[in-house]
PDB file of C-alpha atoms in Angstrom:
ATOM      1  CA  PRO A   1      12.871  24.522  25.226  1.00 59.00           C
ATOM      2  CA  GLU A   2      12.438  22.914  22.036  1.00 62.00           C
ATOM      3  CA  ILE A   3      15.524  24.497  20.559  1.00 63.00           C
ATOM      4  CA  THR A   4      17.723  24.994  23.534  1.00 71.00           C
ATOM      5  CA  GLY A   5      16.629  22.203  25.880  1.00 74.00           C
ATOM      6  CA  LYS A   6      15.660  22.402  29.397  1.00 81.00           C
ATOM      7  CA  PHE A   7      17.317  23.356  32.666  1.00 84.00           C
ATOM      8  CA  PRO A   8      18.800  20.327  34.546  1.00 88.00           C
ATOM      9  CA  GLY A   9      17.386  19.814  38.161  1.00 89.00           C
ATOM     10  CA  TYR A  10      14.350  20.377  40.156  1.00 88.00           C
ATOM     11  CA  LEU A  11      11.673  23.097  39.505  1.00 82.00           C
ATOM     12  CA  SER A  12      10.155  22.293  42.790  1.00 83.00           C
ATOM     13  CA  PRO A  13      12.219  20.153  44.856  1.00 87.00           C
ATOM     14  CA  SER A  14       9.473  19.771  47.690  1.00 87.00           C
ATOM     15  CA  MET A  15       7.197  18.201  45.035  1.00 86.00           C
ATOM     16  CA  GLY A  16       9.782  16.133  43.086  1.00 89.00           C
ATOM     17  CA  LEU A  17       8.911  18.256  39.920  1.00 87.00           C
ATOM     18  CA  LYS A  18      11.812  18.402  37.587  1.00 88.00           C
ATOM     19  CA  PHE A  19      12.240  20.790  34.709  1.00 85.00           C
ATOM     20  CA  ALA A  20      12.384  17.828  32.498  1.00 86.00           C
ATOM     21  CA  ASP A  21       8.862  16.749  33.629  1.00 86.00           C
ATOM     22  CA  VAL A  22       7.338  19.928  32.532  1.00 83.00           C
ATOM     23  CA  PRO A  23       5.625  19.694  29.097  1.00 81.00           C
ATOM     24  CA  ASN A  24       5.927  22.486  26.341  1.00 76.00           C
ATOM     25  CA  GLY A  25       3.258  24.653  25.446  1.00 77.00           C
ATOM     26  CA  LEU A  26      -0.033  25.031  27.153  1.00 80.00           C
ATOM     27  CA  ALA A  27       0.213  21.673  28.840  1.00 81.00           C
ATOM     28  CA  ALA A  28       2.883  23.326  31.102  1.00 82.00           C
ATOM     29  CA  LEU A  29       0.235  25.354  32.849  1.00 83.00           C
ATOM     30  CA  SER A  30      -1.284  22.374  34.570  1.00 85.00           C
ATOM     31  CA  LYS A  31       2.314  21.504  36.021  1.00 85.00           C
ATOM     32  CA  VAL A  32       2.831  24.776  37.772  1.00 84.00           C
ATOM     33  CA  PRO A  33       2.362  24.382  41.540  1.00 84.00           C
ATOM     34  CA  ALA A  34       0.017  26.733  43.428  1.00 87.00           C
ATOM     35  CA  LEU A  35       2.898  28.522  45.031  1.00 88.00           C
ATOM     36  CA  GLY A  36       4.458  28.996  41.716  1.00 87.00           C
ATOM     37  CA  TRP A  37       1.298  30.724  40.540  1.00 90.00           C
ATOM     38  CA  ALA A  38       1.425  32.968  43.667  1.00 93.00           C
ATOM     39  CA  GLN A  39       4.999  33.897  42.854  1.00 93.00           C
ATOM     40  CA  ILE A  40       4.103  34.880  39.285  1.00 91.00           C
ATOM     41  CA  VAL A  41       1.216  36.958  40.475  1.00 94.00           C
ATOM     42  CA  ALA A  42       3.474  38.645  43.269  1.00 95.00           C
ATOM     43  CA  TYR A  43       6.135  39.447  40.790  1.00 93.00           C
ATOM     44  CA  MET A  44       3.556  40.833  38.239  1.00 88.00           C
ATOM     45  CA  GLY A  45       2.336  43.100  40.860  1.00 89.00           C
ATOM     46  CA  PHE A  46       5.874  44.083  41.848  1.00 89.00           C
ATOM     47  CA  VAL A  47       6.668  45.130  38.259  1.00 81.00           C
ATOM     48  CA  ASP A  48       3.472  47.133  37.997  1.00 79.00           C
ATOM     49  CA  PHE A  49       3.973  48.646  41.238  1.00 81.00           C
ATOM     50  CA  LYS A  50       7.683  49.554  40.921  1.00 77.00           C
ATOM     51  CA  GLY A  51       6.913  51.195  37.410  1.00 69.00           C
ATOM     52  CA  GLY A  52       4.139  53.224  38.689  1.00 69.00           C
ATOM     53  CA  PHE A  53       0.510  53.768  37.757  1.00 70.00           C
ATOM     54  CA  ASN A  54       0.603  57.332  36.504  1.00 71.00           C
ATOM     55  CA  ASP A  55       2.781  56.932  33.395  1.00 68.00           C
ATOM     56  CA  TYR A  56      -0.306  57.321  31.120  1.00 65.00           C
ATOM     57  CA  LYS A  57      -1.104  60.717  32.883  1.00 70.00           C
ATOM     58  CA  THR A  58       2.267  62.076  32.259  1.00 70.00           C
ATOM     59  CA  GLY A  59       2.314  61.102  28.510  1.00 65.00           C
ATOM     60  CA  THR A  60       5.304  58.602  28.754  1.00 67.00           C
ATOM     61  CA  PRO A  61       4.022  55.337  28.946  1.00 63.00           C
ATOM     62  CA  GLY A  62       6.641  52.617  29.494  1.00 61.00           C
ATOM     63  CA  ASP A  63       9.454  55.246  29.842  1.00 64.00           C
ATOM     64  CA  TYR A  64      11.626  53.942  32.648  1.00 62.00           C
ATOM     65  CA  GLY A  65      14.693  56.285  31.853  1.00 65.00           C
ATOM     66  CA  TRP A  66      16.337  53.878  29.165  1.00 66.00           C
ATOM     67  CA  LYS A  67      16.792  56.135  26.237  1.00 66.00           C
ATOM     68  CA  LEU A  68      18.555  53.828  23.771  1.00 69.00           C
ATOM     69  CA  LEU A  69      15.449  53.291  21.485  1.00 70.00           C
ATOM     70  CA  THR A  70      14.086  56.747  21.682  1.00 72.00           C
ATOM     71  CA  SER A  71      15.107  60.029  19.995  1.00 76.00           C
ATOM     72  CA  SER A  72      15.225  63.690  20.929  1.00 78.00           C
ATOM     73  CA  ASP A  73      13.893  64.460  17.357  1.00 84.00           C
ATOM     74  CA  PRO A  74       9.865  64.386  17.773  1.00 83.00           C
ATOM     75  CA  ALA A  75       9.368  63.129  14.236  1.00 88.00           C
ATOM     76  CA  GLU A  76      11.705  60.231  14.849  1.00 85.00           C
ATOM     77  CA  LYS A  77      10.385  59.510  18.294  1.00 80.00           C
ATOM     78  CA  THR A  78       6.975  59.340  16.760  1.00 81.00           C
ATOM     79  CA  ARG A  79       8.021  56.930  14.007  1.00 85.00           C
ATOM     80  CA  LYS A  80       9.894  54.635  16.478  1.00 82.00           C
ATOM     81  CA  LEU A  81       6.757  54.646  18.808  1.00 78.00           C
ATOM     82  CA  ASN A  82       4.522  53.832  15.932  1.00 81.00           C
ATOM     83  CA  SER A  83       6.696  51.045  14.911  1.00 84.00           C
ATOM     84  CA  GLU A  84       6.679  49.667  18.523  1.00 82.00           C
ATOM     85  CA  LEU A  85       2.970  49.739  18.640  1.00 82.00           C
ATOM     86  CA  ALA A  86       2.670  47.988  15.278  1.00 87.00           C
ATOM     87  CA  ASN A  87       5.303  45.409  16.318  1.00 88.00           C
ATOM     88  CA  GLY A  88       3.537  44.938  19.578  1.00 85.00           C
ATOM     89  CA  ARG A  89       0.251  44.311  17.964  1.00 89.00           C
ATOM     90  CA  LEU A  90       1.825  41.726  15.531  1.00 89.00           C
ATOM     91  CA  ALA A  91       3.425  40.046  18.495  1.00 88.00           C
ATOM     92  CA  MET A  92       0.108  39.983  20.311  1.00 89.00           C
ATOM     93  CA  THR A  93      -1.627  38.282  17.188  1.00 88.00           C
ATOM     94  CA  ALA A  94       1.284  35.934  16.874  1.00 85.00           C
ATOM     95  CA  ILE A  95       1.171  34.804  20.324  1.00 85.00           C
ATOM     96  CA  MET A  96      -2.625  34.026  20.309  1.00 86.00           C
ATOM     97  CA  ALA A  97      -2.172  32.175  17.132  1.00 83.00           C
ATOM     98  CA  MET A  98       0.670  30.134  18.652  1.00 80.00           C
ATOM     99  CA  PHE A  99      -1.566  29.443  21.735  1.00 82.00           C
ATOM    100  CA  PHE A 100      -4.443  28.406  19.189  1.00 82.00           C
ATOM    101  CA  GLN A 101      -2.014  26.115  17.287  1.00 77.00           C
ATOM    102  CA  ASN A 102      -0.665  24.475  20.424  1.00 78.00           C
ATOM    103  CA  GLY A 103      -4.222  23.888  21.629  1.00 78.00           C
ATOM    104  CA  ILE A 104      -5.415  22.474  18.125  1.00 76.00           C
ATOM    105  CA  VAL A 105      -2.339  20.518  16.845  1.00 71.00           C
ATOM    106  CA  GLY A 106      -0.434  20.012  20.263  1.00 70.00           C
ATOM    107  CA  ASN A 107       2.988  21.726  19.564  1.00 67.00           C
ATOM    108  CA  THR A 108       4.651  24.828  18.418  1.00 63.00           C
ATOM    109  CA  GLY A 109       8.096  23.159  18.350  1.00 61.00           C
ATOM    110  CA  PRO A 110      10.584  23.001  15.386  1.00 60.00           C
ATOM    111  CA  GLU A 111       8.616  19.838  14.071  1.00 58.00           C
ATOM    112  CA  MET A 112       5.694  22.285  13.555  1.00 59.00           C
ATOM    113  CA  TRP A 113       7.887  24.678  11.405  1.00 59.00           C
ATOM    114  CA  LEU A 114      10.418  22.489   9.820  1.00 58.00           C
ATOM    115  CA  GLY A 115       8.266  19.506   9.201  1.00 54.00           C
ATOM    116  CA  LYS A 116       9.582  15.932   8.768  1.00 55.00           C
ATOM    117  CA  PRO A 117      11.926  15.015   5.804  1.00 58.00           C
ATOM    118  CA  ALA A 118       9.715  13.663   3.037  1.00 62.00           C
ATOM    119  CA  PHE A 119       9.112  15.227  -0.438  1.00 68.00           C
ATOM    120  CA  GLU A 120      11.956  17.657   0.037  1.00 66.00           C
ATOM    121  CA  ASN A 121      12.454  17.885  -3.808  1.00 68.00           C
ATOM    122  CA  GLU A 122       8.906  18.646  -4.596  1.00 73.00           C
ATOM    123  CA  LEU A 123       7.444  21.783  -5.895  1.00 66.00           C
ATOM    124  CA  GLY A 124       6.588  24.277  -3.328  1.00 69.00           C
ATOM    125  CA  VAL A 125       9.558  23.431  -1.006  1.00 73.00           C
ATOM    126  CA  GLN A 126      10.950  26.894   0.153  1.00 71.00           C
ATOM    127  CA  ALA A 127      13.551  28.090   2.110  1.00 71.00           C
ATOM    128  CA  PRO A 128      14.183  28.667   5.026  1.00 65.00           C
ATOM    129  CA  VAL A 129      11.533  26.092   6.174  1.00 66.00           C
ATOM    130  CA  GLY A 130      11.981  23.503   3.475  1.00 71.00           C
ATOM    131  CA  PHE A 131       9.122  21.031   3.285  1.00 73.00           C
ATOM    132  CA  TRP A 132       6.482  22.181   5.515  1.00 73.00           C
ATOM    133  CA  ASP A 133       3.756  19.659   6.863  1.00 75.00           C
ATOM    134  CA  PRO A 134       2.809  20.583  10.426  1.00 72.00           C
ATOM    135  CA  VAL A 135       0.068  18.019  10.832  1.00 75.00           C
ATOM    136  CA  GLY A 136       2.204  15.057   9.445  1.00 76.00           C
ATOM    137  CA  PHE A 137      -0.102  14.405   6.595  1.00 79.00           C
ATOM    138  CA  THR A 138       2.666  13.004   4.482  1.00 80.00           C
ATOM    139  CA  SER A 139       4.606  11.084   7.110  1.00 77.00           C
ATOM    140  CA  ASP A 140       3.596   7.872   5.637  1.00 80.00           C
ATOM    141  CA  GLY A 141       5.331   8.711   2.368  1.00 79.00           C
ATOM    142  CA  ASP A 142       2.268   7.864   0.072  1.00 83.00           C
ATOM    143  CA  ALA A 143       3.225   9.693  -3.160  1.00 83.00           C
ATOM    144  CA  ALA A 144      -0.314   9.540  -4.710  1.00 86.00           C
ATOM    145  CA  ALA A 145      -1.886  11.116  -1.514  1.00 84.00           C
ATOM    146  CA  PHE A 146       0.856  13.856  -1.706  1.00 83.00           C
ATOM    147  CA  LYS A 147       0.015  14.725  -5.304  1.00 83.00           C
ATOM    148  CA  ARG A 148      -3.632  14.846  -4.619  1.00 85.00           C
ATOM    149  CA  ARG A 149      -3.070  17.130  -1.501  1.00 83.00           C
ATOM    150  CA  ARG A 150      -0.754  19.279  -3.437  1.00 81.00           C
ATOM    151  CA  SER A 151      -3.303  19.807  -6.397  1.00 82.00           C
ATOM    152  CA  VAL A 152      -6.052  20.586  -3.666  1.00 85.00           C
ATOM    153  CA  GLU A 153      -3.703  23.112  -2.141  1.00 83.00           C
ATOM    154  CA  LEU A 154      -3.065  24.854  -5.384  1.00 83.00           C
ATOM    155  CA  LYS A 155      -6.792  25.001  -6.033  1.00 86.00           C
ATOM    156  CA  HIS A 156      -7.637  26.308  -2.496  1.00 87.00           C
ATOM    157  CA  GLY A 157      -4.812  28.922  -2.839  1.00 83.00           C
ATOM    158  CA  ARG A 158      -5.977  30.197  -6.061  1.00 86.00           C
ATOM    159  CA  ILE A 159      -9.518  30.508  -4.800  1.00 87.00           C
ATOM    160  CA  SER A 160      -8.336  32.235  -1.643  1.00 86.00           C
ATOM    161  CA  MET A 161      -6.242  34.635  -3.658  1.00 86.00           C
ATOM    162  CA  LEU A 162      -9.264  35.559  -5.754  1.00 85.00           C
ATOM    163  CA  ALA A 163     -11.299  35.934  -2.602  1.00 83.00           C
ATOM    164  CA  CYS A 164      -8.865  38.374  -1.232  1.00 82.00           C
ATOM    165  CA  MET A 165      -8.861  40.351  -4.334  1.00 84.00           C
ATOM    166  CA  GLY A 166     -12.675  40.343  -4.332  1.00 81.00           C
ATOM    167  CA  TYR A 167     -12.484  41.474  -0.719  1.00 75.00           C
ATOM    168  CA  LEU A 168      -9.956  44.261  -1.133  1.00 76.00           C
ATOM    169  CA  THR A 169     -11.279  45.532  -4.630  1.00 80.00           C
ATOM    170  CA  PRO A 170     -14.274  47.367  -3.192  1.00 74.00           C
ATOM    171  CA  GLU A 171     -12.253  48.702  -0.291  1.00 72.00           C
ATOM    172  CA  ILE A 172      -9.824  50.363  -2.710  1.00 77.00           C
ATOM    173  CA  THR A 173     -11.904  51.280  -5.750  1.00 79.00           C
ATOM    174  CA  GLY A 174     -14.912  52.132  -3.833  1.00 69.00           C
ATOM    175  CA  LYS A 175     -18.443  50.609  -4.030  1.00 63.00           C
ATOM    176  CA  PHE A 176     -20.815  51.246  -7.032  1.00 57.00           C
TER     177      PHE A 176
END
């Protein structure tokens, strides 16, 4: 909704709830009417029931007859399934991070990723995001505070890189 906008009209005409009245992120959960939750649960049940409950027994979980992304070559099929598992794990981690971010900062919209236009010509501005300030620390335009925060960011980044090396080195080289 942050990028494409919201549907016009009513989400629940009987309650007078418009799509435009529903906030983004986790705050939207409080606006869903009880019958809306019932519809969501019923649809989830329908999807589970229609898909069957024995696919894990047959060795074909998630195989609904759509063969575009699969392969008859066993090695290629294994590679694709491993890729799907890895991407699914990354997506699960990402959505939880987005929920956390939304709960802490209050948004996950473009302003979180694109930041506000300030200090666009400074060191550290990188494509495709540009200047990234998700919390809005630099929205006041204070150049001295920006320089202090940038130096602190560099120091923390260097220490974090050393900490990562210290964490990974014993795992790679072994412990003495």
